Amino acid sequence: MTTTERPERSVPKPQFTDAEAGAREFPDSGPGARRYNYYEPAKRKQTHYEDVTVDVQPDPRHYLSQGWIYGFANGEAGYPLHWTKLKAWGVDEPEPQRGPGSGGLQVKQWPAHGWHEFRDPNEEWEMTFYRYNANVVRQVNQNIDNAREGKSFEQWTPNWVRFVERNVGAWMHIEHILGLYVFAACNRSGPTNMHNTAMAVNSMHKIRFAQDLALYNMTLTEEISGFDGTAHLDAWNNDPAWQGARKVTEKLTAVDDDWGESVFATNVVFEPLIGELFRSNLVMQAAAQNGDYVTPTVVGAAEHDFSARDLRWTQACFGPLTQDREFADHNKALMQGWLSDWVPQCLEAARAMQPLWSMPDAKPPRFEDSLDRAKNRFAAIVVDLGLEIPKELKQ
Amino acid sequence: MSRQSLAKAHQKIQELAWEPQYHEPYMKYGTDYTFRKASKKDPLKQVLRSYFPMQEEKDHRVYGASDGAIRGNMFRQVQERWLEWQKLFLSIIPLPEISAARSMPMLFHVVPNPELHNGQAIQMIDEVRHSTIQQNLKRLYMNNYIDPAGFNNSLRNFQGDYCGTIGRQFAEGFITGDAITAASIYLTIVAETAFTNTLFVAMPAEAAANGDYLLPTVFHSVQSDESRHISNGYATLLMALSDEDNRQLLERDLRYAWWNNHRVVDAAIGTFIEYGTKDRRKDRESYAEMWRRWIYDDYYRSYLVPLEKYGLVIPHDLIEESWKQIWEKGYVHEVAQFFATGWLANYWRIDAMTDTDFEWFEHKYPGWYDKYGAWWENYNRLATPNGHNPIVFEDVDYVYPARCWTCMVPCLVREDMVTAEVEGQHRTYCHEVCRWTDVEAFRPTYQGRETPNMGRLVGKREWETLYHGWNWADVVSDMGFVRDDGKTMTAQPHLDLDPKKMWTLDHMRRCPPLLSPNVLLNEMSDAERAAYVADYNKQGPAGRPAPASNA
């Protein structure tokens, strides 16, 4: 038996370097040096979320000594603080004017303005949002698969089938538009990385739910004889019950250069008065009586997105602005104006949806009761934010 | 999800495409491009039902490897020479990543293709992933590597350091100005399609060779998302090409984007790979060889050239010139030498080159030693404080360079330096293409055509200007590049952590003041300036003074 000589492989040779923490003592070798020291945490201890998020998006009032280096044609650069009419303390203070021999002019009292005080209470970063959303899609898939295997769709009443194909289907368009053209669209506009990341995460929830509904619709088309997978397009494009909601949804994308108003109007006004009205107070109330235990689980996942996460960051974002040490009155007046503008539009759209409450065979709670619940929920959110319940809510 | 069901699912979600009926979305961002004849396709075909679990699985692998690295004492085998450069790289890269996320809505506003917006939204999510996973990697290095200084004050450092500012082009360039120029041509067509190969594939391989397998773990995971982004860019490019009015702008933007990426990425990644490694096997690829493979062959010849038949004007001359810069004009070596010359202005430690390194460089780049060898020997000689000043103040045949106004890398290939008077200021440029970028491309008219959406180069683009006339101890203190004893510098021109061998603010105090080449240039008379430029163009290689005139 012979062995074949093979030439020695060319591979890097590991070396013992002893370059691990604690191997030597020198300035900055201690445990106190092993933390990001360029920002102040919101609470006593720095969080993982803060470490991966805070200050990634620079602010020339902090460390950016050479300033922004690319600008738009109109001279704006970076992340202008006036891309919303809302104000946080300190924003009217001038930026450090750097020039020949000025040095970096780092602001000693940081944060120099209140926008930097915002932290997303959901502490979202990539690890958290992939785990969360992967869990949601797994749960939704399992629920739908289980229902399919159990032939549960056969228990749906005929009118409920029509209801789901048209109306639950129509809702996917709203989620998609808000996800892409409100939240994703605004993630370029916020003043800090914390704001923009929270908007990006909010947009994923919306886009995911829109697709959840589309794919659920596809499954139903396969599982239920006579289920019209395209009926949602007719409802969305032509049904008078949906045109009010569509009009408001489209208008939310058309807010004139103010990310604050877009997000506020969507999550504070539209979501409770139309979103939860439809999802919680109609679909999820009516489904079980009409033989459907699946749709509430699909819709409920998104309801949790909003009530437990998207609303939570929204309150943390806007609430402090009504208590702002410099601009509380300005912000409250602005937000009250937004409420007065958006509430009537949302209520008009909500009332246009009233015929939907009559469609299922087994009736849900009365429309007026549902609307009252939505209004109460909205009023509580508004009060929590430190605002007054707008008189337009009585309409 | 099976491929067949994925295709069906993707087809289904196209029903979500929105044609506004009552209100058009607010158009915040503009472009001078037009999309009148564009076909509309989404090449990405990604649905979130499969996307989220896929990304979660990738995350599990990354975080599992992170735990493994710590349990397996990876840092006992990490080369400090390598990890020190990560203090620069990982302070820069999270911003470009998050900027890429922020740039996607700019495309929603200008690319009339609802199908493609789905892909752009997924790219947005990917980019948030990349930014935060990279910040997390840096945090892990800070916690486990022997020297946390530079990691621990990373973002303050980056935002005050000239290298960070150079890197910020690779971020702000994505999010300002003409939306297509920024978010499509500069970001996806050039940065992601061409240069992420060296960033996220070539560099991690070098990390592994230096005992660091976490950088490859994270960055290969990141790179696996890039193919989706490349598809987004390609689809937008094809849409743009279908309208002939866009071709002039495409030609402009490809020239700008290509050259700027070359200047910035090759400077940084070339230095990390060539001067940050201890792996000197003769058969390991040099940066030039990697560049030839990944960028010249894979990107230029396989991706870009085939687009010529669709009417794209390819900047062949600039691609050849970039190669010439790397191969003949020693661009990467000049940059590495400059980084080491100015070590005191930064926040990481730079190891000296040894005989083993010299031998490798000579093997890979014949003639290297004659140009750079003596200077690196001087660098080694002057590494620890011993009565002398840092190398930049010592007589080692090196002229401190002027800075390029456009790319902000110094004008290191001295013969290529040009100047222009713009808005009442004399500016230096490292190359004619950088002059063109500032003087002609980033303007409201281009070759007689109105380009009202084109961006502007703004800011204090010469870092030295800010500290003109300052004592170096005050410069370093002002930037915060000081360790926790209040006097030892974060940066060092060697890797020895013996406090007696480390430079302190006291050493800096006795150095000559910092002088801004641009301030000095603008103080000169026209005749003096002309003489300065003529002399400058005769300098080099390796920053050597111009030969004495025979006259």
XYZ file of C-alpha atoms in Angstrom, chain A:
395
model
C 0.000 0.000 0.000
C 1.383 3.392 -0.927
C 0.450 6.830 0.246
C 0.332 9.821 -2.039
C 2.234 12.851 -0.894
C 0.093 15.943 -1.058
C 1.645 19.383 -1.117
C 1.157 21.300 2.121
C -2.002 23.355 1.989
C -1.612 27.072 2.173
C -3.670 28.175 5.134
C -3.296 30.976 7.658
C -1.557 29.868 10.833
C -3.368 30.766 14.041
C -1.124 32.410 16.589
C -1.510 32.853 20.310
C -1.786 36.625 20.787
C -3.408 36.870 24.217
C -5.447 39.826 23.019
C -8.412 39.178 25.261
C -9.887 41.552 27.783
C -7.979 41.692 31.042
C -4.724 40.298 29.701
C -2.825 43.475 30.636
C -3.273 46.623 32.678
C -2.984 49.981 30.969
C -5.094 53.165 30.643
C -8.586 52.120 29.520
C -8.108 48.433 30.308
C -10.581 48.336 33.202
C -14.199 47.227 33.130
C -15.342 50.866 33.282
C -13.921 51.387 29.796
C -16.081 48.630 28.346
C -19.194 50.661 27.670
C -20.149 53.103 24.948
C -19.285 56.366 26.631
C -20.453 58.876 24.030
C -24.098 59.087 25.085
C -26.157 59.347 28.249
C -28.623 56.503 28.759
C -32.251 57.362 29.401
C -32.201 55.354 32.610
C -29.412 54.470 34.980
C -28.045 51.653 32.865
C -27.376 51.634 29.149
C -29.608 49.213 27.309
C -28.666 46.951 24.440
C -31.148 48.844 22.278
C -29.509 52.160 23.085
C -26.056 50.782 22.372
C -26.977 49.735 18.854
C -29.182 52.731 18.053
C -28.246 55.974 19.800
C -26.065 58.444 17.898
C -25.662 56.249 14.815
C -27.433 59.040 12.965
C -25.295 62.099 13.723
C -26.420 65.533 14.796
C -24.181 68.526 14.058
C -25.173 69.962 17.431
C -23.377 67.095 19.066
C -20.166 65.735 17.602
C -20.321 66.334 13.879
C -17.448 68.793 13.712
C -17.211 69.006 9.922
C -20.982 69.261 9.591
C -23.067 67.511 6.970
C -21.068 67.057 3.785
C -23.808 66.471 1.200
C -26.844 68.687 0.773
C -30.026 68.932 -1.248
C -30.300 71.530 -3.976
C -32.139 73.863 -1.579
C -29.274 73.724 0.894
C -30.915 71.364 3.386
C -28.723 68.522 4.578
C -28.808 65.560 6.901
C -31.912 65.342 9.024
C -33.390 68.831 9.384
C -35.304 69.306 12.605
C -37.974 71.377 10.873
C -39.243 68.484 8.754
C -42.077 68.541 11.269
C -43.789 71.563 12.763
C -43.489 69.961 16.195
C -40.684 71.288 18.318
C -38.604 69.850 21.121
C -36.746 72.064 23.562
C -33.577 73.606 22.267
C -34.293 73.328 18.552
C -34.373 77.077 18.067
C -30.924 77.442 19.582
C -28.348 78.035 16.833
C -26.086 75.255 15.689
C -22.405 75.606 16.559
C -20.758 77.670 13.812
C -17.542 75.923 12.954
C -14.839 77.364 10.763
C -11.131 78.101 10.587
C -9.612 77.483 13.989
C -12.933 76.874 15.727
C -12.212 73.306 16.808
C -15.027 70.787 17.041
C -17.265 72.965 19.249
C -18.837 69.962 20.890
C -21.862 70.870 22.905
C -21.091 70.268 26.542
C -24.694 70.116 27.743
C -26.044 67.191 25.802
C -28.642 66.577 24.584
C -28.792 70.067 23.159
C -32.387 69.551 22.161
C -35.262 67.426 23.286
C -35.619 65.210 20.269
C -32.693 63.134 21.510
C -34.553 62.219 24.687
C -36.836 59.864 22.802
C -36.315 56.153 23.255
C -38.528 53.494 21.722
C -40.105 51.730 24.728
C -40.255 48.569 22.599
C -36.454 48.744 22.318
C -36.561 47.478 18.768
C -33.442 46.532 16.899
C -32.750 43.774 14.445
C -32.651 40.893 16.895
C -35.939 41.866 18.486
C -37.917 42.621 15.337
C -36.898 39.471 13.504
C -37.754 37.315 16.506
C -41.063 39.063 16.988
C -42.178 39.044 13.373
C -40.913 35.520 12.731
C -42.974 34.369 15.689
C -46.027 36.152 14.345
C -45.802 34.632 10.884
C -45.186 31.189 12.355
C -48.210 31.565 14.596
C -50.382 32.814 11.750
C -49.231 30.018 9.458
C -49.867 27.373 12.090
C -53.327 28.680 12.797
C -54.244 28.697 9.131
C -52.703 25.275 8.503
C -54.545 23.847 11.474
C -57.816 25.290 10.260
C -57.231 23.895 6.800
C -56.452 20.434 8.111
C -59.510 20.597 10.357
C -61.714 21.678 7.446
C -62.872 24.524 9.589
C -63.545 26.822 6.646
C -66.502 24.589 5.798
C -68.237 25.942 8.892
C -68.299 29.497 7.591
C -71.702 30.882 6.758
C -72.094 31.993 3.125
C -72.442 35.653 3.998
C -69.356 35.470 6.135
C -67.453 34.128 3.151
C -68.617 37.164 1.154
C -67.729 39.439 4.076
C -64.186 38.113 4.347
C -63.471 38.041 0.636
C -64.552 41.649 0.219
C -63.921 43.447 3.474
C -61.135 41.666 5.285
C -59.573 41.636 1.824
C -60.083 45.359 1.365
C -58.283 46.058 4.629
C -55.009 44.702 3.239
C -54.752 47.761 0.998
C -54.943 50.140 3.917
C -52.195 48.330 5.803
C -50.017 48.247 2.711
C -50.402 51.944 1.967
C -49.808 53.001 5.545
C -46.817 50.677 5.845
C -45.100 51.834 2.690
C -46.221 55.383 2.112
C -46.585 56.665 5.662
C -44.190 54.793 7.943
C -41.490 53.647 5.544
C -41.752 56.952 3.693
C -41.224 58.890 6.930
C -38.216 56.867 8.074
C -35.988 59.315 6.165
C -37.469 62.319 7.914
C -37.228 61.891 11.669
C -34.704 63.876 13.681
C -32.907 60.946 15.336
C -32.035 57.350 14.677
C -34.441 56.324 17.424
C -37.388 57.969 15.660
C -36.526 56.666 12.235
C -35.893 53.120 13.399
C -39.199 53.083 15.276
C -40.939 54.213 12.073
C -39.169 51.541 10.038
C -40.273 48.867 12.516
C -43.831 50.193 12.473
C -43.783 49.987 8.692
C -42.731 46.339 8.783
C -45.692 45.458 10.977
C -48.004 47.089 8.488
C -46.472 45.618 5.374
C -46.303 42.182 6.981
C -49.960 42.316 7.972
C -50.968 43.469 4.487
C -49.169 40.468 3.074
C -50.579 38.184 5.775
C -54.041 39.171 4.610
C -53.169 38.749 0.938
C -51.761 35.289 1.491
C -54.664 34.354 3.744
C -56.927 35.446 0.927
C -54.982 33.158 -1.412
C -55.417 30.236 0.965
C -59.142 30.878 1.279
C -59.433 30.958 -2.506
C -57.939 27.483 -2.577
C -59.918 26.125 0.364
C -63.402 27.559 -0.016
C -65.365 26.734 -3.078
C -66.677 29.938 -4.600
C -64.391 32.216 -2.597
C -63.570 35.095 -4.926
C -59.945 36.021 -4.336
C -60.290 39.206 -6.344
C -63.428 40.550 -4.670
C -61.319 42.686 -2.372
C -60.257 44.751 -5.388
C -63.842 45.558 -6.245
C -64.600 46.484 -2.643
C -61.474 48.646 -2.412
C -62.034 50.370 -5.731
C -65.812 50.687 -5.852
C -67.673 49.891 -2.643
C -69.000 53.146 -1.112
C -68.469 51.638 2.334
C -64.721 51.658 1.689
C -64.256 54.902 -0.185
C -64.214 57.062 2.929
C -61.530 54.943 4.577
C -59.598 54.899 1.329
C -59.812 58.647 1.017
C -58.440 59.203 4.526
C -55.753 56.574 4.029
C -54.575 58.233 0.859
C -54.661 61.609 2.543
C -52.396 60.306 5.299
C -49.738 59.788 2.624
C -50.303 63.291 1.292
C -49.518 65.268 4.453
C -47.503 68.256 3.383
C -43.909 67.718 4.517
C -44.511 66.844 8.145
C -43.557 63.374 9.364
C -44.957 64.248 12.790
C -48.421 64.924 11.466
C -48.370 61.805 9.266
C -47.468 59.508 12.144
C -49.692 61.260 14.676
C -52.734 61.282 12.410
C -52.220 57.614 11.549
C -51.499 56.098 14.946
C -53.398 58.452 17.227
C -56.489 59.179 15.125
C -56.915 56.782 12.217
C -55.910 53.586 13.999
C -58.334 53.784 16.940
C -61.209 55.364 15.025
C -61.040 53.255 11.887
C -58.409 50.557 12.340
C -59.528 49.173 15.670
C -63.138 49.923 14.840
C -62.945 47.550 11.906
C -60.473 44.989 13.195
C -61.423 44.690 16.889
C -64.966 45.896 16.957
C -66.234 44.236 13.830
C -64.118 41.401 12.419
C -62.955 39.946 15.678
C -66.372 40.309 17.318
C -68.359 38.841 14.451
C -66.174 35.989 13.258
C -66.765 33.326 15.877
C -70.535 33.540 15.642
C -70.219 33.006 11.918
C -68.187 29.826 12.281
C -64.800 31.440 11.838
C -62.173 31.096 14.522
C -59.251 31.649 12.166
C -59.645 35.185 10.878
C -59.510 36.663 14.405
C -56.107 35.050 14.929
C -54.734 36.568 11.728
C -56.214 39.965 12.467
C -55.464 39.688 16.178
C -51.743 39.414 15.482
C -51.857 42.806 13.811
C -54.079 44.188 16.524
C -51.352 43.250 18.958
C -48.781 44.982 16.725
C -50.708 48.186 17.076
C -51.946 48.127 20.619
C -48.854 46.670 22.267
C -46.085 48.112 20.128
C -46.949 50.756 17.542
C -49.174 52.775 19.829
C -46.646 52.399 22.622
C -43.795 54.051 20.730
C -46.180 56.683 19.408
C -47.188 57.660 22.918
C -43.545 57.793 23.998
C -42.774 59.960 21.001
C -45.602 62.485 21.191
C -46.522 62.463 24.887
C -43.361 64.196 26.128
C -43.787 66.896 23.494
C -46.989 68.059 25.171
C -44.969 68.425 28.397
C -41.949 69.929 26.669
C -40.176 72.443 28.879
C -40.012 74.997 26.075
C -42.609 74.143 23.455
C -45.440 72.374 25.300
C -48.014 75.005 24.341
C -46.845 75.131 20.738
C -47.007 71.354 20.420
C -50.366 71.023 22.151
C -51.897 73.670 19.930
C -50.472 71.964 16.871
C -51.665 68.511 17.870
C -55.092 69.836 18.859
C -55.283 71.323 15.374
C -54.369 67.995 13.871
C -57.071 66.307 15.949
C -59.649 68.838 14.789
C -58.646 68.227 11.200
C -58.378 64.440 11.195
C -61.107 63.365 13.611
C -64.023 64.532 11.413
C -62.495 62.889 8.365
C -62.044 59.628 10.224
C -65.536 59.739 11.710
C -67.041 60.381 8.302
C -65.124 57.434 6.915
C -66.135 55.275 9.876
C -69.810 56.069 9.367
C -69.522 55.194 5.710
C -68.459 51.731 6.837
C -71.656 51.168 8.802
C -73.271 48.866 6.165
C -70.496 46.360 6.815
C -72.027 45.661 10.239
C -75.153 44.347 8.550
C -73.464 41.863 6.266
C -72.771 38.833 8.501
C -75.564 36.421 9.269
C -74.749 36.411 12.949
C -74.638 40.079 13.763
C -71.801 41.721 15.659
C -72.483 44.415 18.274
C -74.358 47.421 16.860
C -72.318 49.835 14.787
C -73.018 52.698 17.177
C -71.827 50.606 20.116
C -68.706 49.665 18.214
C -68.063 53.273 17.306
C -68.588 54.331 20.898
C -65.977 51.833 22.009
C -63.585 53.131 19.378
C -64.249 56.714 20.429
C -63.671 55.857 24.082
C -60.428 54.173 23.227
C -59.380 57.181 21.142
C -60.337 59.592 23.915
C -58.222 57.669 26.421
C -55.220 57.812 24.098
C -55.666 61.540 23.604
C -55.920 62.183 27.327
C -52.853 60.024 27.974
C -50.953 62.225 25.564
C -51.860 65.299 27.584
C -54.279 66.631 24.989
C -57.931 67.557 25.171
C -60.630 65.440 23.620
C -61.563 67.343 20.485
C -65.104 68.607 20.243
C -65.299 67.075 16.770
C -65.479 63.632 18.399
C -69.104 64.320 19.299
C -70.099 64.495 15.658
